[in-house]
């Protein structure tokens, strides 16, 4: 354990900054009824102003606050790097928790509370590192754009989407970005930790299936029943056995994990490799194939009336590079009397695990943890990196560096009960980020 006297200013204050942000309830219910992000944005603005950093505050709608600031680098010929985090959190039911989810309690070396890992930990790390750079008068090589945004948990309409659509000048010169979800460790043994850096995300297709039929009395024969048609389509899609499909990122990930644990990787049976990563399989298990999960059914208004229309909702997630294959199969499963409409559709994304930024991330990790080996992975969900910053042709990576205790169920912390993050992991993170941002 590091003594308090040897900690850098960023290491000393990052936990307090994280606690302060957690204590601001910025729950996003997705329907506009939450408190918004203004209060959390005001904390960010105040902590930046304390050290003389000017920032731009953008409120897309009342209460939906975003903060952006730029640090000028010493070499204006280099492209800028975006470092971004979201200020909103998913709701928490206090009755389910061991602690008040918005108290920011520090217990047993952990900070507990909603947002501790998703993602007020990174928000605090960004603040701590930036404050330290300013106080010490150090300048990075390239421009750094820091953004704390609203609404990521409900699609980014009031955050990244608004900023990129209405204030693209704030991101002038940016070609790469780092944000959630990646950079965390998986301990193989005391001599080796794998750090998972997110380089790919599945695409999203929330689809409404609709069938029109002939309305009539429930007691009569009816060969044109909309409920039956939708039910058949839902069953076909929900039960479809999507084949294993390896994207470059997933293939590299499984190969690296197999090598680290000294076991073979059989493409026909990847389960032995997946078993080695424990609970983290929740992050990556669904990235070996497309998925289609039925989530809603709607039909009728009375028990003895056959409705003229029935509908269902499918949550579809498709692999990068295979979107056309995904929808071709979906359409073949619908049947002739069922049509589909998009509720929400966004792209899949994949970038290669190479280049100067990747090399700098690896170097920063190894400088603070000599046992580190960085590997790419694909996540089954999506972040602002994909949803909107990709529209500005920004190459995004998930990189929130955290050295975690062996056996910690990190995946369960995301949107989970008793969400928490180790204080020492935050201190490790600011050391890594400081190296990366100053030297890249």
Coordinates of C-alpha atoms in Angstrom, one line a residue:
X1 CA 0.0 0.0 0.0
X2 CA 1.3 3.4 -1.0
X3 CA 1.9 5.9 1.9
X4 CA -0.1 9.1 1.8
X5 CA 3.1 11.2 1.8
X6 CA 4.2 9.7 -1.5
X7 CA 0.9 10.2 -3.3
X8 CA 0.7 12.8 -6.1
X9 CA -1.9 15.6 -5.8
X10 CA -4.1 13.8 -8.3
X11 CA -3.9 10.5 -6.3
X12 CA -4.7 12.3 -3.1
X13 CA -7.8 14.0 -4.3
X14 CA -9.3 11.6 -6.9
X15 CA -11.3 9.7 -4.3
X16 CA -12.8 12.9 -2.8
X17 CA -13.7 14.1 -6.3
X18 CA -15.4 10.8 -7.0
X19 CA -17.4 10.9 -3.7
X20 CA -18.4 14.5 -4.4
X21 CA -19.8 13.5 -7.8
X22 CA -21.6 10.4 -6.6
X23 CA -23.4 12.6 -4.0
X24 CA -25.0 14.5 -6.8
X25 CA -28.0 12.5 -7.9
X26 CA -27.9 12.7 -11.7
X27 CA -30.2 9.7 -12.3
X28 CA -31.4 9.4 -15.9
X29 CA -34.8 7.8 -16.2
X30 CA -34.9 8.2 -19.9
X31 CA -38.2 10.1 -19.9
X32 CA -37.0 13.5 -18.9
X33 CA -38.3 13.1 -15.3
X34 CA -34.9 12.9 -13.6
X35 CA -32.9 15.7 -12.0
X36 CA -30.6 16.2 -15.0
X37 CA -26.9 16.7 -15.0
X38 CA -26.7 20.4 -14.2
X39 CA -25.6 20.0 -10.6
X40 CA -22.9 17.5 -11.5
X41 CA -21.7 19.8 -14.3
X42 CA -21.6 22.6 -11.8
X43 CA -19.3 20.5 -9.6
X44 CA -17.0 19.9 -12.6
X45 CA -17.0 23.6 -13.5
X46 CA -16.2 24.7 -9.9
X47 CA -13.3 22.3 -9.5
X48 CA -11.9 23.4 -12.9
X49 CA -12.3 27.1 -11.9
X50 CA -10.5 26.5 -8.6
X51 CA -7.2 26.0 -10.5
X52 CA -7.9 28.6 -13.2
X53 CA -9.3 26.4 -16.0
X54 CA -11.9 27.9 -18.2
X55 CA -14.6 25.7 -19.6
X56 CA -17.6 25.9 -21.9
X57 CA -20.9 24.9 -20.4
X58 CA -23.6 23.8 -22.8
X59 CA -27.2 23.1 -21.7
X60 CA -29.0 21.2 -24.4
X61 CA -32.3 21.4 -22.5
X62 CA -33.1 22.8 -19.1
X63 CA -31.0 20.9 -16.5
X64 CA -29.1 18.8 -19.1
X65 CA -25.6 20.1 -18.6
X66 CA -22.4 19.4 -20.5
X67 CA -18.9 20.7 -19.9
X68 CA -16.0 20.9 -22.4
X69 CA -12.6 22.3 -22.0
X70 CA -9.4 22.3 -24.2
X71 CA -5.8 22.1 -23.1
X72 CA -3.4 23.4 -25.6
X73 CA -0.5 21.2 -26.5
X74 CA 3.1 22.1 -27.3
X75 CA 2.9 20.8 -30.8
X76 CA 0.0 22.3 -32.8
X77 CA 0.8 19.9 -35.8
X78 CA -0.4 16.9 -33.8
X79 CA -4.1 15.9 -33.9
X80 CA -6.1 16.4 -30.7
X81 CA -7.2 13.7 -28.3
X82 CA -10.7 13.6 -26.8
X83 CA -11.1 12.4 -23.2
X84 CA -14.8 12.1 -22.3
X85 CA -17.1 10.8 -19.6
X86 CA -20.8 11.0 -18.9
X87 CA -22.3 12.6 -15.9
X88 CA -25.6 10.8 -15.8
X89 CA -26.2 7.5 -14.0
X90 CA -28.9 4.8 -14.2
X91 CA -31.4 5.0 -11.3
X92 CA -30.9 3.1 -8.1
X93 CA -33.5 1.6 -5.7
X94 CA -32.1 2.4 -2.3
X95 CA -34.0 -0.4 -0.6
X96 CA -31.9 -2.9 -2.6
X97 CA -28.5 -1.5 -1.5
X98 CA -26.4 -2.1 1.6
X99 CA -25.6 1.7 1.6
X100 CA -27.3 4.8 0.4
X101 CA -26.5 4.8 -3.3
X102 CA -26.0 8.5 -3.3
X103 CA -24.0 8.9 -0.1
X104 CA -20.6 8.2 -1.6
X105 CA -19.6 6.1 1.4
X106 CA -16.0 4.9 1.6
X107 CA -15.8 1.5 3.2
X108 CA -13.1 -1.2 3.3
X109 CA -11.0 0.6 0.7
X110 CA -13.9 1.0 -1.7
X111 CA -16.1 4.0 -2.8
X112 CA -19.7 2.8 -2.8
X113 CA -22.5 4.5 -4.8
X114 CA -24.3 4.8 -8.1
X115 CA -21.8 5.8 -10.7
X116 CA -18.7 4.5 -8.9
X117 CA -17.7 2.6 -12.0
X118 CA -20.3 3.9 -14.6
X119 CA -18.7 6.4 -14.8
X120 CA -18.1 9.0 -12.1
X121 CA -14.8 7.2 -11.4
X122 CA -13.5 8.3 -14.8
X123 CA -15.1 11.8 -14.4
X124 CA -13.1 12.2 -11.2
X125 CA -9.9 10.8 -12.7
X126 CA -10.2 13.3 -15.6
X127 CA -10.7 16.2 -13.1
X128 CA -7.8 15.1 -10.9
X129 CA -5.3 14.7 -13.7
X130 CA -6.3 17.9 -15.4
X131 CA -6.1 19.9 -12.1
X132 CA -2.6 18.4 -11.4
X133 CA -1.4 19.4 -14.9
X134 CA -2.6 22.9 -14.5
X135 CA -1.2 23.4 -11.0
X136 CA 2.2 22.1 -12.0
X137 CA 2.3 24.0 -15.3
X138 CA 2.8 21.0 -17.4
X139 CA 1.6 20.8 -21.0
X140 CA 0.9 17.8 -23.1
X141 CA 2.3 17.3 -26.6
X142 CA -1.0 17.6 -28.3
X143 CA -4.3 19.4 -27.6
X144 CA -6.5 17.5 -25.1
X145 CA -10.2 18.1 -25.2
X146 CA -12.0 17.0 -22.0
X147 CA -15.8 16.6 -22.1
X148 CA -18.2 15.7 -19.3
X149 CA -21.5 15.0 -21.1
X150 CA -25.1 14.4 -20.3
X151 CA -27.6 11.6 -21.2
X152 CA -25.3 8.7 -22.2
X153 CA -27.5 6.3 -20.3
X154 CA -30.6 7.1 -22.5
X155 CA -29.0 7.5 -25.9
X156 CA -27.0 10.7 -25.7
X157 CA -29.6 13.0 -27.3
X158 CA -28.9 15.8 -24.7
X159 CA -25.2 15.1 -24.5
X160 CA -22.9 13.8 -27.2
X161 CA -25.5 14.0 -29.9
X162 CA -26.3 17.6 -29.1
X163 CA -22.6 18.6 -28.8
X164 CA -21.5 17.0 -32.1
X165 CA -24.5 18.3 -34.0
X166 CA -24.6 21.8 -32.7
X167 CA -21.1 22.5 -31.4
X168 CA -18.7 20.5 -33.5
X169 CA -16.1 23.3 -33.2
X170 CA -15.5 22.2 -29.7
X171 CA -13.9 19.0 -31.1
X172 CA -11.9 20.7 -33.9
X173 CA -8.8 18.6 -34.8
X174 CA -9.8 15.6 -32.7
X175 CA -9.1 12.3 -34.4
X176 CA -9.1 9.9 -31.4
X177 CA -10.9 9.5 -28.1
X178 CA -10.8 7.5 -24.9
X179 CA -13.8 6.8 -22.6
X180 CA -15.6 3.9 -21.1
X181 CA -15.7 0.7 -20.9
X182 CA -12.1 -0.7 -20.9
X183 CA -8.7 -0.5 -19.4
X184 CA -9.6 -2.7 -16.4
X185 CA -7.5 -5.6 -15.3
X186 CA -8.1 -9.4 -15.2
X187 CA -5.5 -11.1 -13.1
X188 CA -4.2 -14.4 -14.6
X189 CA -1.7 -15.0 -11.8
X190 CA 0.6 -12.7 -9.7
X191 CA 3.0 -12.3 -12.6
X192 CA 0.4 -11.4 -15.3
X193 CA -2.5 -9.1 -15.6
X194 CA -4.5 -8.7 -18.7
X195 CA -5.9 -5.2 -19.4
X196 CA -8.9 -5.2 -21.7
X197 CA -9.1 -2.2 -24.0
X198 CA -12.3 -1.8 -25.9
X199 CA -11.8 -1.5 -29.7
X200 CA -15.2 -2.7 -31.0
X201 CA -18.9 -2.5 -30.1
X202 CA -21.9 -4.4 -31.5
X203 CA -24.5 -2.5 -33.4
X204 CA -28.0 -2.1 -32.1
X205 CA -31.4 -2.7 -33.7
X206 CA -34.5 -2.3 -31.6
X207 CA -37.2 -3.5 -34.0
X208 CA -40.9 -3.5 -33.8
X209 CA -42.6 -6.4 -35.5
X210 CA -46.1 -5.7 -36.8
X211 CA -48.7 -8.0 -38.3
X212 CA -52.1 -6.9 -39.6
X213 CA -55.0 -9.4 -39.7
X214 CA -58.7 -9.6 -39.8
X215 CA -60.5 -8.5 -36.7
X216 CA -63.4 -10.6 -35.5
X217 CA -65.2 -12.4 -32.7
X218 CA -63.1 -14.8 -30.7
X219 CA -65.7 -17.6 -31.0
X220 CA -65.4 -17.8 -34.8
X221 CA -63.0 -19.4 -37.2
X222 CA -60.3 -17.0 -38.3
X223 CA -57.4 -17.9 -40.6
X224 CA -55.9 -14.4 -40.6
X225 CA -55.0 -13.9 -37.0
X226 CA -52.4 -11.1 -36.4
X227 CA -51.5 -12.5 -32.9
X228 CA -50.7 -15.9 -34.4
X229 CA -48.5 -14.3 -37.1
X230 CA -46.5 -12.2 -34.7
X231 CA -46.2 -15.0 -32.2
X232 CA -44.7 -17.3 -34.9
X233 CA -42.2 -14.6 -36.0
X234 CA -41.2 -13.9 -32.4
X235 CA -40.6 -17.6 -31.8
X236 CA -38.6 -18.0 -35.0
X237 CA -36.4 -15.0 -34.2
X238 CA -36.1 -15.6 -30.5
X239 CA -35.1 -19.3 -31.0
X240 CA -32.8 -18.7 -33.9
X241 CA -29.4 -20.3 -33.3
X242 CA -27.0 -17.6 -34.5
X243 CA -23.7 -19.2 -35.6
X244 CA -20.3 -18.4 -34.1
X245 CA -18.8 -15.5 -36.0
X246 CA -15.4 -14.2 -35.2
X247 CA -14.6 -10.6 -35.8
X248 CA -10.9 -9.6 -35.8
X249 CA -11.2 -8.1 -32.4
X250 CA -12.9 -11.2 -30.8
X251 CA -10.5 -13.6 -32.5
X252 CA -7.5 -11.6 -31.1
X253 CA -9.1 -11.4 -27.7
X254 CA -9.7 -15.2 -27.4
X255 CA -6.3 -16.0 -28.8
X256 CA -4.6 -13.7 -26.3
X257 CA -6.6 -15.1 -23.3
X258 CA -5.8 -18.7 -24.3
X259 CA -2.1 -17.8 -24.6
X260 CA -2.1 -16.1 -21.2
X261 CA -3.7 -19.1 -19.5
X262 CA -1.7 -21.6 -21.5
X263 CA -4.7 -23.4 -23.0
X264 CA -5.6 -24.0 -26.7
X265 CA -8.2 -21.9 -28.5
X266 CA -10.6 -24.1 -30.5
X267 CA -12.7 -22.0 -32.8
X268 CA -15.4 -24.6 -32.8
X269 CA -15.6 -24.6 -29.0
X270 CA -14.5 -21.3 -27.4
X271 CA -16.2 -22.0 -24.1
X272 CA -13.0 -23.3 -22.3
X273 CA -11.4 -19.9 -23.0
X274 CA -14.4 -18.0 -22.0
X275 CA -14.6 -20.0 -18.7
X276 CA -11.2 -18.6 -17.8
X277 CA -12.3 -14.9 -17.7
X278 CA -14.9 -15.6 -15.1
X279 CA -17.7 -13.0 -14.6
X280 CA -16.2 -10.8 -17.3
X281 CA -17.8 -13.2 -19.8
X282 CA -20.9 -11.0 -19.3
X283 CA -19.0 -8.2 -21.2
X284 CA -17.8 -10.4 -24.1
X285 CA -19.8 -13.6 -24.2
X286 CA -22.4 -12.1 -26.5
X287 CA -19.8 -10.8 -28.9
X288 CA -19.2 -14.2 -30.6
X289 CA -22.5 -14.0 -32.4
X290 CA -25.5 -11.9 -33.3
X291 CA -28.3 -11.8 -30.6
X292 CA -32.0 -11.3 -30.9
X293 CA -34.0 -11.2 -27.7
X294 CA -37.8 -10.7 -27.7
X295 CA -38.7 -8.1 -25.1
X296 CA -42.3 -7.0 -25.6
X297 CA -45.6 -8.2 -27.0
X298 CA -48.7 -6.1 -27.6
X299 CA -52.1 -7.2 -28.9
X300 CA -55.8 -7.0 -28.3
X301 CA -58.1 -5.2 -25.9
X302 CA -60.6 -7.9 -24.9
X303 CA -60.6 -11.6 -24.4
X304 CA -63.2 -12.4 -27.0
X305 CA -62.1 -10.0 -29.7
X306 CA -59.5 -11.1 -32.3
X307 CA -57.5 -7.9 -32.9
X308 CA -56.7 -6.5 -36.3
X309 CA -53.1 -5.9 -35.4
X310 CA -50.4 -7.3 -33.1
X311 CA -46.9 -6.3 -32.5
X312 CA -43.7 -7.3 -30.7
X313 CA -40.3 -5.8 -29.9
X314 CA -37.0 -7.4 -30.6
X315 CA -33.7 -6.3 -29.1
X316 CA -31.2 -7.1 -31.8
X317 CA -27.4 -6.7 -31.6
X318 CA -25.2 -7.3 -34.6
X319 CA -21.5 -7.8 -35.0
X320 CA -19.2 -5.3 -36.7
X321 CA -18.9 -6.0 -40.4
X322 CA -21.9 -8.3 -40.5
X323 CA -24.9 -6.0 -40.4
X324 CA -26.1 -7.0 -43.9
X325 CA -26.0 -10.7 -42.9
X326 CA -27.9 -9.9 -39.7
X327 CA -30.8 -8.2 -41.4
X328 CA -31.0 -10.6 -44.3
X329 CA -31.5 -13.4 -41.7
X330 CA -34.0 -11.4 -39.7
X331 CA -36.1 -10.7 -42.8
X332 CA -36.1 -14.4 -43.7
X333 CA -37.5 -15.2 -40.3
X334 CA -40.3 -12.7 -40.2
X335 CA -42.7 -14.5 -42.5
X336 CA -44.8 -13.0 -45.3
X337 CA -47.4 -11.3 -43.1
X338 CA -45.0 -9.6 -40.6
X339 CA -43.1 -6.4 -41.2
X340 CA -40.5 -4.7 -39.1
X341 CA -39.8 -1.0 -38.2
X342 CA -36.9 0.5 -36.3
X343 CA -37.4 1.8 -32.9
X344 CA -33.7 2.6 -32.7
X345 CA -30.8 1.6 -35.0
X346 CA -27.2 2.5 -34.7
X347 CA -24.0 1.2 -36.2
X348 CA -21.5 -1.4 -35.1
X349 CA -18.0 -0.2 -34.7
X350 CA -14.5 -1.7 -34.8
X351 CA -11.0 -0.2 -35.0
X352 CA -7.7 -2.0 -35.1
X353 CA -5.5 -2.5 -32.1
X354 CA -2.5 -0.5 -33.3
X355 CA -1.1 2.9 -33.8
X356 CA 0.6 5.5 -31.6
X357 CA -2.3 5.9 -29.1
X358 CA -2.5 2.1 -28.5
X359 CA 1.3 2.0 -28.0
X360 CA 1.1 4.9 -25.5
X361 CA -1.7 3.2 -23.6
X362 CA 0.3 0.0 -23.4
X363 CA 3.5 1.9 -22.3
X364 CA 1.5 3.8 -19.6
X365 CA 0.0 0.6 -18.2
X366 CA 3.3 -1.2 -18.1
X367 CA 5.1 1.7 -16.4
X368 CA 2.7 1.5 -13.5
X369 CA 2.2 -2.3 -13.6
X370 CA 5.1 -4.3 -15.0
X371 CA 2.8 -7.4 -15.2
X372 CA 0.4 -5.7 -17.6
X373 CA -0.5 -7.1 -21.0
X374 CA -3.0 -5.1 -23.0
X375 CA -5.5 -6.9 -25.2
X376 CA -8.4 -5.7 -27.4
X377 CA -12.0 -6.7 -26.8
X378 CA -15.4 -6.1 -28.2
X379 CA -18.3 -5.1 -26.0
X380 CA -21.9 -6.1 -26.6
X381 CA -23.3 -2.7 -25.6
X382 CA -22.6 0.8 -26.9
X383 CA -21.1 4.1 -25.7
X384 CA -20.8 7.7 -26.9
X385 CA -17.6 6.7 -28.6
X386 CA -19.7 4.8 -31.1
X387 CA -23.0 6.6 -31.1
X388 CA -22.0 10.1 -32.0
X389 CA -18.3 10.8 -31.9
X390 CA -17.9 8.3 -34.7
X391 CA -19.9 10.7 -36.8
X392 CA -16.9 13.2 -36.5
X393 CA -14.6 10.4 -37.7
X394 CA -13.1 10.1 -34.3
X395 CA -11.4 6.7 -33.6
X396 CA -12.6 5.7 -30.1
X397 CA -11.3 3.3 -27.5
X398 CA -12.6 2.2 -24.1
X399 CA -9.8 3.1 -21.7
X400 CA -10.5 3.8 -18.0
X401 CA -7.4 2.3 -16.4
X402 CA -8.2 0.4 -13.2
X403 CA -6.0 -2.3 -11.6
X404 CA -8.6 -4.4 -9.8
X405 CA -8.3 -6.9 -7.0
X406 CA -8.2 -10.5 -8.1
X407 CA -11.6 -12.1 -8.1
X408 CA -13.6 -8.8 -8.1
X409 CA -16.8 -9.2 -10.1
X410 CA -16.3 -6.0 -12.0
X411 CA -19.0 -6.7 -14.6
X412 CA -21.6 -6.9 -11.9
X413 CA -20.8 -3.3 -10.8
X414 CA -22.3 -1.8 -14.0
X415 CA -25.9 -0.8 -13.3
X416 CA -25.7 -3.2 -10.4
X417 CA -26.7 -3.1 -6.7
X418 CA -23.9 -2.0 -4.3
X419 CA -21.8 -0.6 -7.2
X420 CA -18.3 0.3 -5.9
X421 CA -14.7 0.9 -7.0
X422 CA -11.4 0.5 -5.1
X423 CA -9.8 3.7 -4.0
X424 CA -6.4 2.2 -5.0
X425 CA -7.7 1.5 -8.5
X426 CA -8.6 5.2 -8.9
X427 CA -5.1 6.2 -7.8
X428 CA -3.6 3.7 -10.2
X429 CA -5.8 5.2 -12.9
X430 CA -4.7 8.8 -12.5
X431 CA -1.1 7.7 -12.6
X432 CA -1.7 5.9 -15.9
X433 CA -3.8 8.7 -17.4
X434 CA -1.2 11.3 -16.4
X435 CA 1.5 9.4 -18.2
X436 CA -0.7 8.8 -21.2
X437 CA -2.0 12.3 -21.6
X438 CA 1.3 14.1 -21.0
X439 CA 3.4 11.9 -23.3
X440 CA 1.1 10.8 -26.1

